């Protein structure tokens, strides 16, 4: 609720009625799905499977209009790359919303 409230406050649009599915992924998810010890972005080492090209896509498979952004998704970790990823996802969301009308 804190995130959607912040979005509504910043944009003047309440997106909560448009959310069909919400999934929160914690450290256990990242540890088991992406082989990250303790769910850390690099775990105990920076392994090949954690490099940028092998990271999670920005589009969420099976959920139209749902996108990931952050250090565990493409393009990668660190503030500069997360900012680049944020700009990429903002562009994707803008293009997606320009083709659809929210209820």
Tab-separated table of N, CA, C and O in Angstrom:
chain	number	residue	atom	x	y	z
A	1	UNK	N	0.810	-1.200	0.000
A	1	UNK	CA	0.000	0.000	0.000
A	1	UNK	C	0.854	1.266	0.000
A	1	UNK	O	0.439	2.284	-0.534
A	2	UNK	N	2.020	1.200	0.620
A	2	UNK	CA	2.877	2.386	0.680
A	2	UNK	C	3.315	2.808	-0.719
A	2	UNK	O	3.329	3.999	-1.036
A	3	UNK	N	3.646	1.843	-1.566
A	3	UNK	CA	4.111	2.167	-2.920
A	3	UNK	C	2.971	2.739	-3.749
A	3	UNK	O	3.127	3.785	-4.399
A	4	UNK	N	1.810	2.097	-3.733
A	4	UNK	CA	0.698	2.595	-4.537
A	4	UNK	C	0.191	3.948	-4.017
A	4	UNK	O	-0.216	4.802	-4.793
A	5	UNK	N	0.247	4.150	-2.715
A	5	UNK	CA	-0.132	5.455	-2.155
A	5	UNK	C	0.840	6.532	-2.615
A	5	UNK	O	0.433	7.646	-2.959
A	6	UNK	N	2.128	6.200	-2.650
A	6	UNK	CA	3.138	7.166	-3.104
A	6	UNK	C	2.945	7.509	-4.570
A	6	UNK	O	3.080	8.662	-4.981
A	7	UNK	N	2.632	6.492	-5.390
A	7	UNK	CA	2.376	6.733	-6.818
A	7	UNK	C	1.169	7.649	-6.979
A	7	UNK	O	1.200	8.603	-7.757
A	8	UNK	N	0.102	7.368	-6.235
A	8	UNK	CA	-1.103	8.200	-6.316
A	8	UNK	C	-0.809	9.636	-5.895
A	8	UNK	O	-1.258	10.586	-6.538
A	9	UNK	N	-0.028	9.781	-4.852
A	9	UNK	CA	0.319	11.112	-4.362
A	9	UNK	C	1.167	11.874	-5.385
A	9	UNK	O	0.947	13.060	-5.634
A	10	UNK	N	2.117	11.175	-6.014
A	10	UNK	CA	3.025	11.827	-6.961
A	10	UNK	C	2.369	12.122	-8.301
A	10	UNK	O	2.704	13.107	-8.954
A	11	UNK	N	1.427	11.260	-8.726
A	11	UNK	CA	0.861	11.402	-10.065
A	11	UNK	C	-0.569	11.905	-10.082
A	11	UNK	O	-1.072	12.308	-11.136
A	12	UNK	N	-1.242	11.830	-8.937
A	12	UNK	CA	-2.651	12.205	-8.911
A	12	UNK	C	-3.559	11.114	-9.452
A	12	UNK	O	-4.751	11.327	-9.657
A	13	UNK	N	-3.003	9.926	-9.685
A	13	UNK	CA	-3.773	8.797	-10.211
A	13	UNK	C	-3.655	7.616	-9.268
A	13	UNK	O	-2.553	7.192	-8.926
A	14	UNK	N	-4.792	7.088	-8.849
A	14	UNK	CA	-4.806	5.909	-7.986
A	14	UNK	C	-4.820	4.674	-8.880
A	14	UNK	O	-5.821	4.399	-9.552
A	15	UNK	N	-3.716	3.943	-8.912
A	15	UNK	CA	-3.623	2.766	-9.782
A	15	UNK	C	-4.167	1.501	-9.120
A	15	UNK	O	-4.334	0.481	-9.785
A	16	UNK	N	-4.498	1.567	-7.840
A	16	UNK	CA	-4.947	0.358	-7.125
A	16	UNK	C	-6.126	-0.349	-7.782
A	16	UNK	O	-6.111	-1.573	-7.877
A	17	UNK	N	-7.137	0.357	-8.312
A	17	UNK	CA	-8.246	-0.370	-8.945
A	17	UNK	C	-7.818	-1.130	-10.209
A	17	UNK	O	-8.506	-2.050	-10.637
A	18	UNK	N	-6.682	-0.761	-10.791
A	18	UNK	CA	-6.217	-1.414	-12.021
A	18	UNK	C	-5.310	-2.610	-11.752
A	18	UNK	O	-4.983	-3.346	-12.665
A	19	UNK	N	-4.910	-2.816	-10.494
A	19	UNK	CA	-4.022	-3.936	-10.170
A	19	UNK	C	-4.834	-5.220	-10.130
A	19	UNK	O	-5.777	-5.347	-9.356
A	20	UNK	N	-4.440	-6.152	-10.990
A	20	UNK	CA	-5.132	-7.435	-11.061
A	20	UNK	C	-4.436	-8.453	-10.173
A	20	UNK	O	-5.077	-9.228	-9.470
A	21	UNK	N	-3.121	-8.465	-10.200
A	21	UNK	CA	-2.328	-9.416	-9.426
A	21	UNK	C	-1.159	-8.682	-8.792
A	21	UNK	O	-0.544	-7.835	-9.424
A	22	UNK	N	-0.871	-9.010	-7.565
A	22	UNK	CA	0.274	-8.426	-6.886
A	22	UNK	C	1.094	-9.559	-6.287
A	22	UNK	O	0.548	-10.473	-5.662
A	23	UNK	N	2.409	-9.510	-6.511
A	23	UNK	CA	3.289	-10.537	-5.960
A	23	UNK	C	4.495	-9.846	-5.346
A	23	UNK	O	5.138	-9.023	-5.992
A	24	UNK	N	4.789	-10.170	-4.117
A	24	UNK	CA	5.950	-9.628	-3.429
A	24	UNK	C	6.979	-10.743	-3.321
A	24	UNK	O	6.667	-11.830	-2.852
A	25	UNK	N	8.185	-10.462	-3.789
A	25	UNK	CA	9.258	-11.453	-3.754
A	25	UNK	C	10.273	-11.043	-2.704
A	25	UNK	O	10.850	-9.961	-2.793
A	26	UNK	N	10.467	-11.906	-1.730
A	26	UNK	CA	11.438	-11.639	-0.677
A	26	UNK	C	12.722	-12.420	-0.893
A	26	UNK	O	12.901	-13.084	-1.930
A	27	UNK	N	13.612	-12.367	0.062
A	27	UNK	CA	14.892	-13.048	-0.073
A	27	UNK	C	14.787	-14.550	-0.361
A	27	UNK	O	15.574	-15.091	-1.131
A	28	UNK	N	13.790	-15.227	0.205
A	28	UNK	CA	13.646	-16.664	-0.027
A	28	UNK	C	13.382	-16.954	-1.500
A	28	UNK	O	13.903	-17.915	-2.069
A	29	UNK	N	12.550	-16.122	-2.133
A	29	UNK	CA	12.253	-16.285	-3.557
A	29	UNK	C	13.525	-16.141	-4.382
A	29	UNK	O	13.813	-16.961	-5.240
A	30	UNK	N	14.268	-15.069	-4.144
A	30	UNK	CA	15.482	-14.822	-4.927
A	30	UNK	C	16.523	-15.900	-4.679
A	30	UNK	O	17.241	-16.303	-5.594
A	31	UNK	N	16.603	-16.389	-3.448
A	31	UNK	CA	17.583	-17.436	-3.132
A	31	UNK	C	17.265	-18.725	-3.872
A	31	UNK	O	18.140	-19.347	-4.472
A	32	UNK	N	15.993	-19.134	-3.888
A	32	UNK	CA	15.641	-20.401	-4.522
A	32	UNK	C	15.524	-20.295	-6.042
A	32	UNK	O	15.989	-21.166	-6.767
A	33	UNK	N	14.923	-19.244	-6.546
A	33	UNK	CA	14.704	-19.135	-7.987
A	33	UNK	C	15.958	-18.764	-8.760
A	33	UNK	O	16.168	-19.222	-9.871
A	34	UNK	N	16.789	-17.920	-8.171
A	34	UNK	CA	17.940	-17.400	-8.900
A	34	UNK	C	19.277	-17.844	-8.312
A	34	UNK	O	20.313	-17.300	-8.669
A	35	UNK	N	19.214	-18.820	-7.388
A	35	UNK	CA	20.435	-19.382	-6.794
A	35	UNK	C	21.295	-18.307	-6.136
A	35	UNK	O	22.509	-18.284	-6.291
A	36	UNK	N	20.651	-17.406	-5.421
A	36	UNK	CA	21.361	-16.329	-4.745
A	36	UNK	C	21.393	-16.630	-3.251
A	36	UNK	O	20.360	-16.574	-2.594
A	37	UNK	N	22.555	-16.972	-2.707
A	37	UNK	CA	22.636	-17.292	-1.273
A	37	UNK	C	22.039	-16.189	-0.410
A	37	UNK	O	22.362	-15.021	-0.580
A	38	UNK	N	21.128	-16.559	0.465
A	38	UNK	CA	20.450	-15.640	1.386
A	38	UNK	C	19.639	-14.568	0.668
A	38	UNK	O	19.224	-13.593	1.255
A	39	UNK	N	19.412	-14.731	-0.651
A	39	UNK	CA	18.602	-13.784	-1.395
A	39	UNK	C	19.315	-12.504	-1.746
A	39	UNK	O	18.705	-11.578	-2.268
A	40	UNK	N	20.626	-12.440	-1.487
A	40	UNK	CA	21.389	-11.235	-1.804
A	40	UNK	C	21.615	-11.138	-3.301
A	40	UNK	O	21.677	-12.160	-3.997
A	41	UNK	N	21.747	-9.925	-3.822
A	41	UNK	CA	21.897	-9.731	-5.262
A	41	UNK	C	23.089	-10.506	-5.810
A	41	UNK	O	23.033	-11.056	-6.894
A	42	UNK	N	24.182	-10.573	-5.077
A	42	UNK	CA	25.331	-11.347	-5.519
A	42	UNK	C	25.591	-12.534	-4.615
A	42	UNK	O	26.472	-13.318	-4.886
A	43	UNK	N	24.866	-12.665	-3.509
A	43	UNK	CA	25.144	-13.737	-2.575
A	43	UNK	C	26.563	-13.620	-2.061
A	43	UNK	O	27.054	-12.538	-1.792
A	44	UNK	N	27.235	-14.737	-1.998
A	44	UNK	CA	28.589	-14.711	-1.460
A	44	UNK	C	29.627	-14.470	-2.545
A	44	UNK	O	30.794	-14.292	-2.253
A	45	UNK	N	29.212	-14.505	-3.817
A	45	UNK	CA	30.153	-14.244	-4.901
A	45	UNK	C	29.409	-13.764	-6.135
A	45	UNK	O	28.207	-13.918	-6.253
A	46	UNK	N	30.146	-13.188	-7.071
A	46	UNK	CA	29.580	-12.713	-8.326
A	46	UNK	C	29.773	-13.806	-9.368
A	46	UNK	O	30.784	-13.878	-10.038
A	47	UNK	N	28.769	-14.675	-9.503
A	47	UNK	CA	28.869	-15.834	-10.382
A	47	UNK	C	28.345	-15.506	-11.772
A	47	UNK	O	27.603	-14.555	-11.962
A	48	UNK	N	28.707	-16.333	-12.750
A	48	UNK	CA	28.302	-16.131	-14.136
A	48	UNK	C	26.777	-15.990	-14.271
A	48	UNK	O	26.289	-15.131	-14.988
A	49	UNK	N	26.016	-16.807	-13.559
A	49	UNK	CA	24.561	-16.774	-13.644
A	49	UNK	C	23.935	-15.503	-13.109
A	49	UNK	O	22.738	-15.291	-13.244
A	50	UNK	N	24.734	-14.627	-12.500
A	50	UNK	CA	24.220	-13.389	-11.939
A	50	UNK	C	24.655	-12.172	-12.759
A	50	UNK	O	24.393	-11.044	-12.371
A	51	UNK	N	25.320	-12.404	-13.886
A	51	UNK	CA	25.740	-11.302	-14.738
A	51	UNK	C	24.553	-10.723	-15.494
A	51	UNK	O	23.531	-11.377	-15.675
A	52	UNK	N	24.689	-9.527	-15.970
A	52	UNK	CA	23.617	-8.767	-16.599
A	52	UNK	C	22.828	-9.552	-17.638
A	52	UNK	O	21.605	-9.552	-17.623
A	53	UNK	N	23.494	-10.213	-18.557
A	53	UNK	CA	22.775	-10.902	-19.640
A	53	UNK	C	21.928	-12.058	-19.141
A	53	UNK	O	21.006	-12.493	-19.835
A	54	UNK	N	22.191	-12.564	-17.946
A	54	UNK	CA	21.427	-13.687	-17.402
A	54	UNK	C	20.390	-13.262	-16.371
A	54	UNK	O	19.675	-14.092	-15.824
A	55	UNK	N	20.292	-11.987	-16.117
A	55	UNK	CA	19.337	-11.497	-15.127
A	55	UNK	C	17.906	-11.580	-15.653
A	55	UNK	O	17.662	-11.723	-16.838
A	56	UNK	N	16.969	-11.419	-14.735
A	56	UNK	CA	15.536	-11.440	-15.056
A	56	UNK	C	15.213	-10.363	-16.084
A	56	UNK	O	15.735	-9.256	-16.030
A	57	UNK	N	14.321	-10.687	-17.022
A	57	UNK	CA	13.845	-9.689	-18.003
A	57	UNK	C	13.049	-8.606	-17.288
A	57	UNK	O	12.533	-8.813	-16.210
A	58	UNK	N	12.899	-7.474	-17.950
A	58	UNK	CA	12.110	-6.388	-17.363
A	58	UNK	C	10.616	-6.647	-17.502
A	58	UNK	O	9.834	-6.178	-16.685
A	59	UNK	N	10.202	-7.400	-18.523
A	59	UNK	CA	8.793	-7.726	-18.679
A	59	UNK	C	8.500	-8.999	-17.888
A	59	UNK	O	9.268	-9.956	-17.937
A	60	UNK	N	7.390	-9.011	-17.175
A	60	UNK	CA	7.014	-10.170	-16.380
A	60	UNK	C	6.213	-11.118	-17.270
A	60	UNK	O	5.144	-10.745	-17.765
A	61	UNK	N	6.729	-12.309	-17.492
A	61	UNK	CA	6.042	-13.289	-18.331
A	61	UNK	C	4.692	-13.673	-17.763
A	61	UNK	O	4.558	-13.930	-16.572
A	62	UNK	N	3.673	-13.698	-18.621
A	62	UNK	CA	2.341	-14.108	-18.210
A	62	UNK	C	1.497	-13.006	-17.581
A	62	UNK	O	0.344	-13.242	-17.247
A	63	UNK	N	2.062	-11.813	-17.411
A	63	UNK	CA	1.323	-10.705	-16.821
A	63	UNK	C	1.493	-9.477	-17.705
A	63	UNK	O	2.482	-8.749	-17.585
A	64	UNK	N	0.535	-9.240	-18.578
A	64	UNK	CA	0.613	-8.101	-19.488
A	64	UNK	C	0.643	-6.793	-18.702
A	64	UNK	O	-0.136	-6.598	-17.772
A	65	UNK	N	1.559	-5.919	-19.073
A	65	UNK	CA	1.649	-4.618	-18.436
A	65	UNK	C	2.347	-4.620	-17.096
A	65	UNK	O	2.270	-3.653	-16.349
A	66	UNK	N	3.067	-5.704	-16.772
A	66	UNK	CA	3.782	-5.798	-15.501
A	66	UNK	C	5.277	-5.831	-15.791
A	66	UNK	O	5.730	-6.568	-16.667
A	67	UNK	N	6.040	-5.022	-15.068
A	67	UNK	CA	7.461	-4.867	-15.350
A	67	UNK	C	8.277	-4.932	-14.067
A	67	UNK	O	7.806	-4.538	-13.005
A	68	UNK	N	9.497	-5.439	-14.194
A	68	UNK	CA	10.458	-5.444	-13.094
A	68	UNK	C	11.464	-4.318	-13.301
A	68	UNK	O	11.826	-4.000	-14.429
A	69	UNK	N	11.975	-3.768	-12.211
A	69	UNK	CA	13.115	-2.864	-12.273
A	69	UNK	C	13.880	-3.007	-10.964
A	69	UNK	O	13.291	-3.273	-9.925
A	70	UNK	N	15.192	-2.907	-11.039
A	70	UNK	CA	16.015	-2.997	-9.835
A	70	UNK	C	17.317	-3.713	-10.099
A	70	UNK	O	17.621	-4.099	-11.225
A	71	UNK	N	18.080	-3.923	-9.052
A	71	UNK	CA	19.422	-4.469	-9.208
A	71	UNK	C	19.439	-5.931	-9.616
A	71	UNK	O	20.439	-6.411	-10.130
A	72	UNK	N	18.351	-6.668	-9.412
A	72	UNK	CA	18.326	-8.086	-9.777
A	72	UNK	C	17.740	-8.328	-11.162
A	72	UNK	O	17.549	-9.465	-11.564
A	73	UNK	N	17.406	-7.267	-11.881
A	73	UNK	CA	16.890	-7.393	-13.235
A	73	UNK	C	17.873	-6.751	-14.205
A	73	UNK	O	18.866	-6.159	-13.790
A	74	UNK	N	17.600	-6.875	-15.483
A	74	UNK	CA	18.465	-6.225	-16.468
A	74	UNK	C	18.290	-4.725	-16.365
A	74	UNK	O	17.200	-4.270	-16.081
A	75	UNK	N	19.275	-3.908	-16.540
A	75	UNK	CA	20.611	-4.245	-17.014
A	75	UNK	C	21.572	-4.687	-15.924
A	75	UNK	O	22.610	-5.240	-16.229
A	76	UNK	N	21.275	-4.480	-14.639
A	76	UNK	CA	22.188	-4.981	-13.617
A	76	UNK	C	22.169	-4.187	-12.335
A	76	UNK	O	21.258	-3.416	-12.072
A	77	UNK	N	23.206	-4.402	-11.536
A	77	UNK	CA	23.256	-3.831	-10.193
A	77	UNK	C	24.010	-2.505	-10.163
A	77	UNK	O	24.626	-2.110	-11.135
A	78	UNK	N	23.937	-1.862	-9.047
A	78	UNK	CA	24.615	-0.580	-8.863
A	78	UNK	C	23.690	0.556	-9.244
A	78	UNK	O	22.816	0.409	-10.094
A	79	UNK	N	23.868	1.679	-8.606
A	79	UNK	CA	22.991	2.824	-8.833
A	79	UNK	C	22.930	3.236	-10.302
A	79	UNK	O	21.832	3.410	-10.843
A	80	UNK	N	24.056	3.375	-11.016
A	80	UNK	CA	23.944	3.800	-12.415
A	80	UNK	C	23.117	2.834	-13.264
A	80	UNK	O	22.257	3.272	-14.026
A	81	UNK	N	23.345	1.533	-13.125
A	81	UNK	CA	22.590	0.581	-13.938
A	81	UNK	C	21.134	0.487	-13.513
A	81	UNK	O	20.250	0.292	-14.350
A	82	UNK	N	20.846	0.621	-12.228
A	82	UNK	CA	19.451	0.623	-11.781
A	82	UNK	C	18.736	1.858	-12.329
A	82	UNK	O	17.579	1.790	-12.746
A	83	UNK	N	19.423	2.990	-12.383
A	83	UNK	CA	18.817	4.196	-12.967
A	83	UNK	C	18.554	4.001	-14.459
A	83	UNK	O	17.500	4.393	-14.964
A	84	UNK	N	19.498	3.387	-15.180
A	84	UNK	CA	19.287	3.087	-16.602
A	84	UNK	C	18.089	2.159	-16.752
A	84	UNK	O	17.207	2.379	-17.584
A	85	UNK	N	18.029	1.102	-15.926
A	85	UNK	CA	16.897	0.186	-15.968
A	85	UNK	C	15.585	0.877	-15.653
A	85	UNK	O	14.558	0.600	-16.264
A	86	UNK	N	15.608	1.807	-14.704
A	86	UNK	CA	14.395	2.560	-14.350
A	86	UNK	C	13.908	3.388	-15.529
A	86	UNK	O	12.708	3.441	-15.811
A	87	UNK	N	14.844	4.008	-16.238
A	87	UNK	CA	14.463	4.796	-17.418
A	87	UNK	C	13.912	3.886	-18.525
A	87	UNK	O	12.936	4.234	-19.189
A	88	UNK	N	14.518	2.706	-18.692
A	88	UNK	CA	14.022	1.771	-19.699
A	88	UNK	C	12.605	1.320	-19.371
A	88	UNK	O	11.723	1.305	-20.238
A	89	UNK	N	12.368	0.953	-18.118
A	89	UNK	CA	11.039	0.486	-17.713
A	89	UNK	C	10.026	1.629	-17.774
A	89	UNK	O	8.888	1.427	-18.200
A	90	UNK	N	10.417	2.842	-17.402
A	90	UNK	CA	9.501	3.983	-17.511
A	90	UNK	C	9.057	4.167	-18.960
A	90	UNK	O	7.874	4.419	-19.235
A	91	UNK	N	9.983	4.018	-19.900
A	91	UNK	CA	9.629	4.107	-21.323
A	91	UNK	C	8.688	2.996	-21.740
A	91	UNK	O	7.721	3.233	-22.471
A	92	UNK	N	8.941	1.773	-21.253
A	92	UNK	CA	8.070	0.640	-21.585
A	92	UNK	C	6.667	0.841	-21.011
A	92	UNK	O	5.667	0.565	-21.680
A	93	UNK	N	6.581	1.319	-19.784
A	93	UNK	CA	5.280	1.568	-19.150
A	93	UNK	C	4.541	2.669	-19.899
A	93	UNK	O	3.343	2.554	-20.174
A	94	UNK	N	5.250	3.730	-20.253
A	94	UNK	CA	4.627	4.833	-20.998
A	94	UNK	C	4.079	4.342	-22.329
A	94	UNK	O	2.934	4.659	-22.700
A	95	UNK	N	4.864	3.549	-23.064
A	95	UNK	CA	4.385	3.000	-24.348
A	95	UNK	C	3.203	2.065	-24.129
A	95	UNK	O	2.223	2.100	-24.869
A	96	UNK	N	3.275	1.238	-23.088
A	96	UNK	CA	2.187	0.312	-22.787
A	96	UNK	C	0.904	1.091	-22.478
A	96	UNK	O	-0.169	0.796	-23.018
A	97	UNK	N	0.997	2.084	-21.609
A	97	UNK	CA	-0.199	2.842	-21.211
A	97	UNK	C	-0.747	3.696	-22.349
A	97	UNK	O	-1.949	3.948	-22.411
A	98	UNK	N	0.122	4.122	-23.261
A	98	UNK	CA	-0.377	4.931	-24.385
A	98	UNK	C	-1.240	4.112	-25.324
A	98	UNK	O	-2.033	4.671	-26.069
A	99	UNK	N	-1.108	2.793	-25.270
A	99	UNK	CA	-1.917	1.908	-26.125
A	99	UNK	C	-3.182	1.428	-25.422
A	99	UNK	O	-4.014	0.777	-26.021
A	100	UNK	N	-3.329	1.700	-24.120
A	100	UNK	CA	-4.462	1.190	-23.346
A	100	UNK	C	-5.063	2.282	-22.500
A	100	UNK	O	-4.417	3.236	-22.144
A	101	UNK	N	-6.312	2.067	-22.140
A	101	UNK	CA	-6.995	2.996	-21.228
A	101	UNK	C	-7.185	2.301	-19.906
A	101	UNK	O	-7.661	1.174	-19.855
A	102	UNK	N	-6.848	2.970	-18.822
A	102	UNK	CA	-7.076	2.406	-17.494
A	102	UNK	C	-8.554	2.503	-17.150
A	102	UNK	O	-9.223	3.449	-17.553
A	103	UNK	N	-9.058	1.511	-16.405
A	103	UNK	CA	-10.488	1.556	-16.018
A	103	UNK	C	-10.794	2.721	-15.105
A	103	UNK	O	-9.981	3.269	-14.456
